[in-house]
Amino acid sequence: MNPATRELMRSLQIFQKKISRIQVSEELTPMEFGAMSIIDQKSREAGGKRVKVSDISDGCRTSKPMMSKILGELERQGYIQREESEEDRRVACITLTGAGEETLRRATGEYDRFTDWILERLGEENARVLKGLVDRFSEILAGQEECPWREEKQ
């Protein structure tokens, strides 16, 4: 591995470790916040309708079993309600409860203050450069289900 690659990989590992430890909201984990945000967004887009678990897991880019675990905790806390789909009884649909909407509102405010704090320290130009690099990194990795860098097996 060349030195530049080694330095980049080390920086990405440190960044991932630090970002995974940040819990912006005292009430919600990052995954719970993400799931509730997706529920709220998808419900608004659908005119207030309930949201399928598969839509939430797709929006959060996580597996359905992991999302079921997260939703179970949110349900236990009283932030969401599960109901059977009227079209297909095998499908669970999710809505935010009043307590869930209020908790999401508070958490969103905390998240907004956190991102403002980060951007204030990072600066607008560095934020634009970082966004461009992250976008480019995402483009490179998009659709890379296979590993073109690996040698073909004979």
mmCIF file of N, CA, C and O in Angstrom, residues 84-118:
data_model
loop_
_atom_site.group_PDB
_atom_site.id
_atom_site.type_symbol
_atom_site.label_atom_id
_atom_site.label_comp_id
_atom_site.label_asym_id
_atom_site.label_seq_id
_atom_site.Cartn_x
_atom_site.Cartn_y
_atom_site.Cartn_z
ATOM 1 N N GLU A 84 -50.973 -3.115 10.509
ATOM 2 C CA GLU A 84 -50.953 -3.921 9.295
ATOM 3 C C GLU A 84 -51.371 -3.055 8.114
ATOM 4 O O GLU A 84 -52.216 -2.170 8.253
ATOM 5 N N SER A 85 -50.794 -3.344 6.970
ATOM 6 C CA SER A 85 -51.193 -2.663 5.741
ATOM 7 C C SER A 85 -52.606 -3.095 5.385
ATOM 8 O O SER A 85 -52.954 -4.276 5.523
ATOM 9 N N GLU A 86 -53.409 -2.161 4.909
ATOM 10 C CA GLU A 86 -54.764 -2.503 4.492
ATOM 11 C C GLU A 86 -54.739 -3.330 3.204
ATOM 12 O O GLU A 86 -55.614 -4.146 2.974
ATOM 13 N N GLU A 87 -53.703 -3.120 2.370
ATOM 14 C CA GLU A 87 -53.591 -3.834 1.106
ATOM 15 C C GLU A 87 -53.000 -5.237 1.283
ATOM 16 O O GLU A 87 -53.355 -6.162 0.565
ATOM 17 N N ASP A 88 -52.065 -5.379 2.228
ATOM 18 C CA ASP A 88 -51.343 -6.642 2.397
ATOM 19 C C ASP A 88 -51.054 -6.839 3.881
ATOM 20 O O ASP A 88 -50.202 -6.158 4.447
ATOM 21 N N ARG A 89 -51.741 -7.767 4.502
ATOM 22 C CA ARG A 89 -51.621 -7.962 5.951
ATOM 23 C C ARG A 89 -50.229 -8.394 6.391
ATOM 24 O O ARG A 89 -49.888 -8.295 7.557
ATOM 25 N N ARG A 90 -49.408 -8.874 5.449
ATOM 26 C CA ARG A 90 -48.038 -9.274 5.792
ATOM 27 C C ARG A 90 -47.116 -8.068 5.955
ATOM 28 O O ARG A 90 -46.025 -8.179 6.499
ATOM 29 N N VAL A 91 -47.558 -6.913 5.482
ATOM 30 C CA VAL A 91 -46.734 -5.701 5.480
ATOM 31 C C VAL A 91 -47.084 -4.836 6.684
ATOM 32 O O VAL A 91 -48.256 -4.536 6.921
ATOM 33 N N ALA A 92 -46.057 -4.446 7.436
ATOM 34 C CA ALA A 92 -46.257 -3.542 8.566
ATOM 35 C C ALA A 92 -46.052 -2.109 8.097
ATOM 36 O O ALA A 92 -45.145 -1.815 7.318
ATOM 37 N N CYS A 93 -46.923 -1.231 8.557
ATOM 38 C CA CYS A 93 -46.813 0.188 8.240
ATOM 39 C C CYS A 93 -46.615 0.956 9.539
ATOM 40 O O CYS A 93 -47.110 0.570 10.597
ATOM 41 N N ILE A 94 -45.883 2.052 9.436
ATOM 42 C CA ILE A 94 -45.439 2.793 10.616
ATOM 43 C C ILE A 94 -45.927 4.233 10.544
ATOM 44 O O ILE A 94 -45.906 4.859 9.486
ATOM 45 N N THR A 95 -46.333 4.753 11.689
ATOM 46 C CA THR A 95 -46.626 6.185 11.822
ATOM 47 C C THR A 95 -45.941 6.691 13.094
ATOM 48 O O THR A 95 -45.708 5.927 14.033
ATOM 49 N N LEU A 96 -45.622 7.978 13.099
ATOM 50 C CA LEU A 96 -45.111 8.609 14.312
ATOM 51 C C LEU A 96 -46.289 8.908 15.227
ATOM 52 O O LEU A 96 -47.359 9.310 14.764
ATOM 53 N N THR A 97 -46.109 8.719 16.506
ATOM 54 C CA THR A 97 -47.123 9.124 17.485
ATOM 55 C C THR A 97 -46.921 10.611 17.788
ATOM 56 O O THR A 97 -45.937 11.218 17.346
ATOM 57 N N GLY A 98 -47.803 11.185 18.559
ATOM 58 C CA GLY A 98 -47.633 12.579 18.976
ATOM 59 C C GLY A 98 -46.325 12.762 19.733
ATOM 60 O O GLY A 98 -45.594 13.737 19.505
ATOM 61 N N ALA A 99 -46.021 11.805 20.621
ATOM 62 C CA ALA A 99 -44.756 11.865 21.368
ATOM 63 C C ALA A 99 -43.573 11.746 20.413
ATOM 64 O O ALA A 99 -42.548 12.422 20.595
ATOM 65 N N GLY A 100 -43.709 10.916 19.385
ATOM 66 C CA GLY A 100 -42.645 10.756 18.396
ATOM 67 C C GLY A 100 -42.427 12.028 17.600
ATOM 68 O O GLY A 100 -41.279 12.427 17.345
ATOM 69 N N GLU A 101 -43.503 12.679 17.198
ATOM 70 C CA GLU A 101 -43.383 13.942 16.457
ATOM 71 C C GLU A 101 -42.687 15.005 17.294
ATOM 72 O O GLU A 101 -41.822 15.731 16.800
ATOM 73 N N GLU A 102 -43.044 15.095 18.567
ATOM 74 C CA GLU A 102 -42.435 16.092 19.453
ATOM 75 C C GLU A 102 -40.959 15.785 19.697
ATOM 76 O O GLU A 102 -40.109 16.678 19.679
ATOM 77 N N THR A 103 -40.639 14.519 19.914
ATOM 78 C CA THR A 103 -39.245 14.112 20.125
ATOM 79 C C THR A 103 -38.422 14.387 18.869
ATOM 80 O O THR A 103 -37.295 14.885 18.959
ATOM 81 N N LEU A 104 -38.980 14.084 17.705
ATOM 82 C CA LEU A 104 -38.273 14.346 16.448
ATOM 83 C C LEU A 104 -38.055 15.846 16.256
ATOM 84 O O LEU A 104 -36.983 16.259 15.828
ATOM 85 N N ARG A 105 -39.024 16.654 16.604
ATOM 86 C CA ARG A 105 -38.882 18.113 16.495
ATOM 87 C C ARG A 105 -37.719 18.601 17.347
ATOM 88 O O ARG A 105 -36.864 19.360 16.889
ATOM 89 N N ARG A 106 -37.648 18.132 18.593
ATOM 90 C CA ARG A 106 -36.546 18.536 19.477
ATOM 91 C C ARG A 106 -35.202 18.044 18.954
ATOM 92 O O ARG A 106 -34.212 18.783 18.921
ATOM 93 N N ALA A 107 -35.159 16.774 18.530
ATOM 94 C CA ALA A 107 -33.911 16.191 18.020
ATOM 95 C C ALA A 107 -33.445 16.902 16.752
ATOM 96 O O ALA A 107 -32.241 17.108 16.562
ATOM 97 N N THR A 108 -34.380 17.292 15.900
ATOM 98 C CA THR A 108 -34.029 18.020 14.677
ATOM 99 C C THR A 108 -33.406 19.367 15.022
ATOM 100 O O THR A 108 -32.420 19.781 14.390
ATOM 101 N N GLY A 109 -33.945 20.033 16.034
ATOM 102 C CA GLY A 109 -33.351 21.295 16.491
ATOM 103 C C GLY A 109 -31.928 21.090 16.998
ATOM 104 O O GLY A 109 -31.022 21.878 16.695
ATOM 105 N N GLU A 110 -31.709 20.012 17.752
ATOM 106 C CA GLU A 110 -30.368 19.705 18.251
ATOM 107 C C GLU A 110 -29.422 19.391 17.091
ATOM 108 O O GLU A 110 -28.274 19.840 17.076
ATOM 109 N N TYR A 111 -29.919 18.638 16.116
ATOM 110 C CA TYR A 111 -29.104 18.288 14.947
ATOM 111 C C TYR A 111 -28.737 19.552 14.164
ATOM 112 O O TYR A 111 -27.586 19.717 13.744
ATOM 113 N N ASP A 112 -29.702 20.450 13.981
ATOM 114 C CA ASP A 112 -29.429 21.707 13.269
ATOM 115 C C ASP A 112 -28.371 22.539 13.997
ATOM 116 O O ASP A 112 -27.469 23.094 13.358
ATOM 117 N N ARG A 113 -28.467 22.603 15.317
ATOM 118 C CA ARG A 113 -27.461 23.359 16.091
ATOM 119 C C ARG A 113 -26.087 22.702 15.994
ATOM 120 O O ARG A 113 -25.063 23.384 15.896
ATOM 121 N N PHE A 114 -26.060 21.375 16.001
ATOM 122 C CA PHE A 114 -24.801 20.641 15.854
ATOM 123 C C PHE A 114 -24.154 20.925 14.499
ATOM 124 O O PHE A 114 -22.960 21.219 14.427
ATOM 125 N N THR A 115 -24.931 20.822 13.421
ATOM 126 C CA THR A 115 -24.353 21.058 12.091
ATOM 127 C C THR A 115 -23.914 22.513 11.939
ATOM 128 O O THR A 115 -22.883 22.774 11.319
ATOM 129 N N ASP A 116 -24.668 23.458 12.507
ATOM 130 C CA ASP A 116 -24.240 24.869 12.482
ATOM 131 C C ASP A 116 -22.906 25.028 13.205
ATOM 132 O O ASP A 116 -22.019 25.749 12.743
ATOM 133 N N TRP A 117 -22.753 24.349 14.346
ATOM 134 C CA TRP A 117 -21.525 24.418 15.140
ATOM 135 C C TRP A 117 -20.345 23.869 14.345
ATOM 136 O O TRP A 117 -19.274 24.463 14.307
ATOM 137 N N ILE A 118 -20.557 22.718 13.679
ATOM 138 C CA ILE A 118 -19.500 22.111 12.858
ATOM 139 C C ILE A 118 -19.131 23.045 11.708
ATOM 140 O O ILE A 118 -17.947 23.300 11.453
#
